[in-house]
mmCIF file of C-alpha atoms in Angstrom:
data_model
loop_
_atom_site.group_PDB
_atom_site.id
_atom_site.type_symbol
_atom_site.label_atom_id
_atom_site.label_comp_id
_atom_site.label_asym_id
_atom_site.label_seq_id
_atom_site.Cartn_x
_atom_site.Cartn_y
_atom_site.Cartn_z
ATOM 1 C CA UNK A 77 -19.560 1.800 -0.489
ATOM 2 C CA UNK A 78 -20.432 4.868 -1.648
ATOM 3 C CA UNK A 79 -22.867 5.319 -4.720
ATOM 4 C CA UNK A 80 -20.749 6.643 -7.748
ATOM 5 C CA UNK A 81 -23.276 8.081 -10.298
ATOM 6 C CA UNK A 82 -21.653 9.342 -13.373
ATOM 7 C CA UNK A 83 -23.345 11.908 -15.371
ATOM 8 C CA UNK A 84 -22.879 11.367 -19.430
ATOM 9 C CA UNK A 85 -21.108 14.431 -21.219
ATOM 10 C CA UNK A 86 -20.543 15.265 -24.780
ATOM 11 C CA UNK A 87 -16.775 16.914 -25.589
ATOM 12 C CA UNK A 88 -17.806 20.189 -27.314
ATOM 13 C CA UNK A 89 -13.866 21.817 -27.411
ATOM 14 C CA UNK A 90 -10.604 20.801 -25.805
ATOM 15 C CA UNK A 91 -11.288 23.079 -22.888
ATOM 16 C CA UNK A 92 -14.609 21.016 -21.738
ATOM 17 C CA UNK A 93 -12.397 19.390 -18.952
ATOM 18 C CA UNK A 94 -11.051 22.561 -17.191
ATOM 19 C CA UNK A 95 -14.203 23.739 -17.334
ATOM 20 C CA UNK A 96 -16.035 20.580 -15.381
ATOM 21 C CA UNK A 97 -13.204 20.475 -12.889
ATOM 22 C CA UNK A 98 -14.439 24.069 -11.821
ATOM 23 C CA UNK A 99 -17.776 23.030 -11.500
ATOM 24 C CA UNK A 100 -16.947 20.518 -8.110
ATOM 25 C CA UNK A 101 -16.575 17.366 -11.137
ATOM 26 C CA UNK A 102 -14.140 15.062 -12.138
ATOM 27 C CA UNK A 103 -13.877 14.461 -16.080
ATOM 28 C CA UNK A 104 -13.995 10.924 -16.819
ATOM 29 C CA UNK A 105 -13.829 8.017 -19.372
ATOM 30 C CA UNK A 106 -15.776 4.882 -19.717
ATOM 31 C CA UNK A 107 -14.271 1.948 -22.241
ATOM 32 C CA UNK A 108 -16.980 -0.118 -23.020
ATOM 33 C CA UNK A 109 -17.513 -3.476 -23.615
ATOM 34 C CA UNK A 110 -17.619 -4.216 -27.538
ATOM 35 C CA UNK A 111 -19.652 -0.647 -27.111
ATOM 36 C CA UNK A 112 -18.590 2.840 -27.819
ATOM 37 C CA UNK A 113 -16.260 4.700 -25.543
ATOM 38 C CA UNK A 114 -18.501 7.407 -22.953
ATOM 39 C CA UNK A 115 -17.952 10.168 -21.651
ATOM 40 C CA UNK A 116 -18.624 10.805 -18.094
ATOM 41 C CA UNK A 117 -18.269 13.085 -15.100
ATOM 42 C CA UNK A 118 -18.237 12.330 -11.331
ATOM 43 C CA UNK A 119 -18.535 14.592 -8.107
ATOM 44 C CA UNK A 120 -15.185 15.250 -6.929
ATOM 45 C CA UNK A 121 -15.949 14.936 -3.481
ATOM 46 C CA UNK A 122 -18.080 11.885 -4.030
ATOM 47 C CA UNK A 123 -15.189 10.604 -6.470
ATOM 48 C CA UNK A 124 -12.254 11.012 -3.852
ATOM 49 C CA UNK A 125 -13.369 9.627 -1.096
ATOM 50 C CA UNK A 126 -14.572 6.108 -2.842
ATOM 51 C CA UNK A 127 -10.817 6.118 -3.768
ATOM 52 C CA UNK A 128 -9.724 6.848 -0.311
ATOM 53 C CA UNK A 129 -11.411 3.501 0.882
ATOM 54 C CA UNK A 130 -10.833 1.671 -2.263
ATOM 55 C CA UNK A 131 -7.446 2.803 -2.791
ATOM 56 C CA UNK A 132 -6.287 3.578 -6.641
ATOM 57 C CA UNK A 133 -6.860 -0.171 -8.103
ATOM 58 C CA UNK A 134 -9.383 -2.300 -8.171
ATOM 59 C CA UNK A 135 -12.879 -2.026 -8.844
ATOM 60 C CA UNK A 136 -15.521 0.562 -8.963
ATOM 61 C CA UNK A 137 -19.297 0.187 -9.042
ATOM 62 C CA UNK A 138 -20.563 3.283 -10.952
ATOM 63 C CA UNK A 139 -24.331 3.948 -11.627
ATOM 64 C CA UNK A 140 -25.582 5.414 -15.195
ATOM 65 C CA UNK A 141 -28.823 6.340 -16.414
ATOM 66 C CA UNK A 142 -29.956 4.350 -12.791
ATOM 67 C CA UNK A 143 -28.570 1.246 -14.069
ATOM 68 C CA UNK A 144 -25.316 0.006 -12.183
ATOM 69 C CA UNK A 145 -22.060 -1.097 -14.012
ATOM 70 C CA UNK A 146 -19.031 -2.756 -12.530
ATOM 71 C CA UNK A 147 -15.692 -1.157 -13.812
ATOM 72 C CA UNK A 148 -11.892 -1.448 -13.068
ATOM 73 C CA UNK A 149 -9.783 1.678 -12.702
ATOM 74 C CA UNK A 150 -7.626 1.883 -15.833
ATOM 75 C CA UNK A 151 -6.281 5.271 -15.435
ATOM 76 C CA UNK A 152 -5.996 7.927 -12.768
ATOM 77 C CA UNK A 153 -4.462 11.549 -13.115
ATOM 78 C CA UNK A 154 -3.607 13.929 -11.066
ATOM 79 C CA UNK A 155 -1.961 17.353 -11.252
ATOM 80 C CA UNK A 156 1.582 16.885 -10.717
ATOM 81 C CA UNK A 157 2.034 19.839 -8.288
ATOM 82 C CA UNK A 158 -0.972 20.253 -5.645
ATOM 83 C CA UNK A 159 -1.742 16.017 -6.381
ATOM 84 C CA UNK A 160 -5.532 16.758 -7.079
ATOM 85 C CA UNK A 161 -7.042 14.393 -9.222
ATOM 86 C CA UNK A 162 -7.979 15.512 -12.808
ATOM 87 C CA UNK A 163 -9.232 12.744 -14.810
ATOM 88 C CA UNK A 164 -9.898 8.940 -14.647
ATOM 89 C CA UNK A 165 -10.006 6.323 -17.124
ATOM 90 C CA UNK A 166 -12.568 3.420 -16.027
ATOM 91 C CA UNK A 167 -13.169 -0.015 -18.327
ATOM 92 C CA UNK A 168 -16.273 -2.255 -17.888
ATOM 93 C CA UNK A 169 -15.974 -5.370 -16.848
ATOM 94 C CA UNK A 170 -16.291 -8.379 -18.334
ATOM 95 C CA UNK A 171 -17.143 -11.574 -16.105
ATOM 96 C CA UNK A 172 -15.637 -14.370 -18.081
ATOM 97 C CA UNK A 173 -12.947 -12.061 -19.731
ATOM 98 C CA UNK A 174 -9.208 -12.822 -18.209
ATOM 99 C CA UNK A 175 -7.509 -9.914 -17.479
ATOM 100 C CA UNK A 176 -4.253 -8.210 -15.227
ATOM 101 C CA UNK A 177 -4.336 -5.576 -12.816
ATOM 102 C CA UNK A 178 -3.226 -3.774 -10.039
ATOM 103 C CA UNK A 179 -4.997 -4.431 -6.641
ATOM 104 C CA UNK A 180 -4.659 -2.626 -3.313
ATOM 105 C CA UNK A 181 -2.752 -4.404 -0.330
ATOM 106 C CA UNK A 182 -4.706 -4.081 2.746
ATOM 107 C CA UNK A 183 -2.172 -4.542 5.850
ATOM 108 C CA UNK A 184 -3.800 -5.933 9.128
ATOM 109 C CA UNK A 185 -2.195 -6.888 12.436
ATOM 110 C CA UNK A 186 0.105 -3.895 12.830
ATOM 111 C CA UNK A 187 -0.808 -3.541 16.976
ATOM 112 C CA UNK A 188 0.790 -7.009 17.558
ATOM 113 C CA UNK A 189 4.147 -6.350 15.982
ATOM 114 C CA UNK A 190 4.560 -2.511 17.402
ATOM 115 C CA UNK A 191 3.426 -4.333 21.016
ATOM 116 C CA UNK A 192 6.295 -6.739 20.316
ATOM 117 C CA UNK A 193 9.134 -3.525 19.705
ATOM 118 C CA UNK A 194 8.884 -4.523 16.037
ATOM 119 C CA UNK A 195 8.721 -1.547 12.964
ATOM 120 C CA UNK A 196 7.135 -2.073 9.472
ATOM 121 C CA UNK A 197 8.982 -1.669 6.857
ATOM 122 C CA UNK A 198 6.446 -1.784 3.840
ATOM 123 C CA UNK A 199 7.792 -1.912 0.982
ATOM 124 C CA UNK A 200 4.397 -2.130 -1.665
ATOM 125 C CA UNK A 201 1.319 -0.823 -1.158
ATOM 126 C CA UNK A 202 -0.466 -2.460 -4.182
ATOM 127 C CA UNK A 203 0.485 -6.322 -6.423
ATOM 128 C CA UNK A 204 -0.532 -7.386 -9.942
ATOM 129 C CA UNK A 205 -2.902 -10.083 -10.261
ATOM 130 C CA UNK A 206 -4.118 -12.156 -13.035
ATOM 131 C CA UNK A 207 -7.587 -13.456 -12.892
ATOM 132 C CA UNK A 208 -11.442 -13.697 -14.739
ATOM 133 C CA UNK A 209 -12.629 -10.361 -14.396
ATOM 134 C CA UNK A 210 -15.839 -11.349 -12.111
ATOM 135 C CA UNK A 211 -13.689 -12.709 -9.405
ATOM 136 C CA UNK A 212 -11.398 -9.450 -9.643
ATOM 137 C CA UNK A 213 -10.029 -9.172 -5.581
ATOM 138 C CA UNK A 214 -10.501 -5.393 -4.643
ATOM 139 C CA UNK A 215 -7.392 -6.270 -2.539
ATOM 140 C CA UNK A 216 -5.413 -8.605 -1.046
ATOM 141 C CA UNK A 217 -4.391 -8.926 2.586
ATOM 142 C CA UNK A 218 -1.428 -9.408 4.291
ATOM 143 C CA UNK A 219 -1.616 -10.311 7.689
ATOM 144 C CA UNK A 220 1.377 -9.748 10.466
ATOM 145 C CA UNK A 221 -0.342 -11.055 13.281
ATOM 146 C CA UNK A 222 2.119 -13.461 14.887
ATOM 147 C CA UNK A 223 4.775 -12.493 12.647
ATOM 148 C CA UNK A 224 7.655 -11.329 14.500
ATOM 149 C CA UNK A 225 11.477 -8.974 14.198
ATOM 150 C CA UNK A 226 13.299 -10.588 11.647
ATOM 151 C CA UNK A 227 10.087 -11.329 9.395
ATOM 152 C CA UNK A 228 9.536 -11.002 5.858
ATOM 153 C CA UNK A 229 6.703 -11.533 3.417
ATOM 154 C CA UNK A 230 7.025 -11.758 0.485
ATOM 155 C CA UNK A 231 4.453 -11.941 -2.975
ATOM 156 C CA UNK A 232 4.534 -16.066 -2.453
ATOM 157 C CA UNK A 233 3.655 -15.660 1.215
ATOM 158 C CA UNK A 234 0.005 -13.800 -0.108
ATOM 159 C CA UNK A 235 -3.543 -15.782 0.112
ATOM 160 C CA UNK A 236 -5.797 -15.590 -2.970
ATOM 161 C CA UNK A 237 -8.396 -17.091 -3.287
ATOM 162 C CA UNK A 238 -8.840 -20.195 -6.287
ATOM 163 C CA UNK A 239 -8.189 -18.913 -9.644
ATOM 164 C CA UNK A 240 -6.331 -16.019 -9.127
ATOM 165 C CA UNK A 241 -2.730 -15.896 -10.087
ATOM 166 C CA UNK A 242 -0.391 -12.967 -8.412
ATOM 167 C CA UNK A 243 2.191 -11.926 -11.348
ATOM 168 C CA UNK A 244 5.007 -10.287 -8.886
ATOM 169 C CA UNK A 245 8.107 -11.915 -8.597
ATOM 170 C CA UNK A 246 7.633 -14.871 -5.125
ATOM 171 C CA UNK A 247 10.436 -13.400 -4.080
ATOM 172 C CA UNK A 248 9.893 -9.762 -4.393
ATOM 173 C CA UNK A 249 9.306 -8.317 -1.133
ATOM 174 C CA UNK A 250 5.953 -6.626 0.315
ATOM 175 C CA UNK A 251 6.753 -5.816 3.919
ATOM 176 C CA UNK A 252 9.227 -6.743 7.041
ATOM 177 C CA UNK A 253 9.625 -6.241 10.276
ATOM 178 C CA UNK A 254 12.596 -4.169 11.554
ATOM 179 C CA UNK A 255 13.752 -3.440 15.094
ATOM 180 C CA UNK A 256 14.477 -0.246 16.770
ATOM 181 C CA UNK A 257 17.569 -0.532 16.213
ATOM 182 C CA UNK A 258 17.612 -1.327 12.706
ATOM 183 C CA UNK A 259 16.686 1.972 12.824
ATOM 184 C CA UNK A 260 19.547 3.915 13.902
ATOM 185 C CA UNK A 261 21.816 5.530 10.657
ATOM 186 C CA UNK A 262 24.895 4.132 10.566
ATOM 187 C CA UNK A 263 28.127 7.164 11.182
ATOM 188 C CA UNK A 264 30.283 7.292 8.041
ATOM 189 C CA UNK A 265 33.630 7.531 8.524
ATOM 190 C CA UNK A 266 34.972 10.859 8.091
ATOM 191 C CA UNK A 267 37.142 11.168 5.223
ATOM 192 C CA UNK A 268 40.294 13.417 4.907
ATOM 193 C CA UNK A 269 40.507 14.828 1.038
ATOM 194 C CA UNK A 270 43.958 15.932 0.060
ATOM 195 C CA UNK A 271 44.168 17.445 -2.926
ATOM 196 C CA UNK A 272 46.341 15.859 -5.540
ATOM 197 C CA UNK A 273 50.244 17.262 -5.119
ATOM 198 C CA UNK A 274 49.271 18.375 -1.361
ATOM 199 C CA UNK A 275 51.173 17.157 1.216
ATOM 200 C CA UNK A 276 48.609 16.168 4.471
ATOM 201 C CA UNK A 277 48.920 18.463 7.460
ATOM 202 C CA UNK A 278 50.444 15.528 9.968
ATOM 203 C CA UNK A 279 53.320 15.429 7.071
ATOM 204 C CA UNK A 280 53.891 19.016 6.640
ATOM 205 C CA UNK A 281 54.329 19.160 10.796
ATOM 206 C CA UNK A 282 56.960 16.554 10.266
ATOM 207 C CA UNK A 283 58.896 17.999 7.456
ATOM 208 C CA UNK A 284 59.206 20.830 9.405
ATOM 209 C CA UNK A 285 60.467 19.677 12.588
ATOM 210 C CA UNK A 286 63.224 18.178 10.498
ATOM 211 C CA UNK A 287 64.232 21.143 9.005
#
């Protein structure tokens, strides 16, 4: 994991966070634990590629003043154009304190199905747990080794470990596995619009010949 160290900041005018972003950092937010809010900034580069490994949920371990702090992502922003991120909102954790999040899903087992002709069809990429925040997942796995065309798993088909309670639908769906044909876009029939008081070429042919 790489080692997040935020740097404390102090908000002197609304256009503090432009000005951070253009200095390579990412404006951030700490919500503290029955403390005050800080305010904190983070190498961009350092910043996105932690979240390219830990995905956008989950936990973060962040280091401040050399002392570490476990967190949970809150909040992340991003520009709605280019996608970069702006800002992100983090909250300290509380062991004992029970509390409902988003969590990546971490797929595994992909060779075995494509080996078999089989394509994944995923339909989540993250689920919503409910658990004490010190046993906080920082994903979940779903596993589609031996799993097969015509397979679906679903949110009651996912392995947690004790205490932890997934708060998706059982039935909603995460993933399945398609076949190549599956694939293929169905032709719609063609249809002929006749506008209303028009009589349809193949008629007009007949009136005539009748004339």
């Amino acid at each position: 994991m790489i080692k997040l160290i935020g740097t404390k900041r102090v908000k002197a005018s609304n256009h503090d966070a432009k000005k951070i972003r253009k200095n390579g950092k990412i404006p951030a937010i700490l919500y503290g634990m029955k403390k005050e809010n800080t305010l904190l900034e983070f190498g961009a580069i350092e910043l996105n590629k932690q979240l390219s490994i830990t995905g956008e949920h989950g936990e973060l371990i962040i280091t401040i003043d050399g002392v570490d702090r476990k967190t949970l992502i809150k909040e992340i922003q991003r520009e709605p154009v280019d996608h970069y991120l702006t800002h992100i909102d983090l909250e300290e954790v509380d062991e004992n304190k029970i509390i409902s999040t988003e969590v990546s899903i971490h797929f595994i087992g992909e060779d075995s199905v494509r080996a078999t002709g089989g394509i994944l069809q995923k339909e989540k990429n993250s689920i919503k747990v409910q658990c004490a925040e010190g046993i906080m997942p920082k994903y979940v796995t779903v596993d589609f080794t031996g799993l097969t065309i015509g397979d679906t798993v679903r949110a009651e088909n996912i392995k947690v470990a004790e205490g932890i309670l997934i708060l998706d639908d059982a039935t909603s769906v995460i993933a399945s596995i398609t076949g190549a044909d599956a694939e293929e876009e169905e032709v719609a029939p063609v249809k002929t619009e006749v506008t209303a008081g028009a009589v349809p070429e193949a008629e007009t042919a007949e009136v005539a010949e009748t004339k």
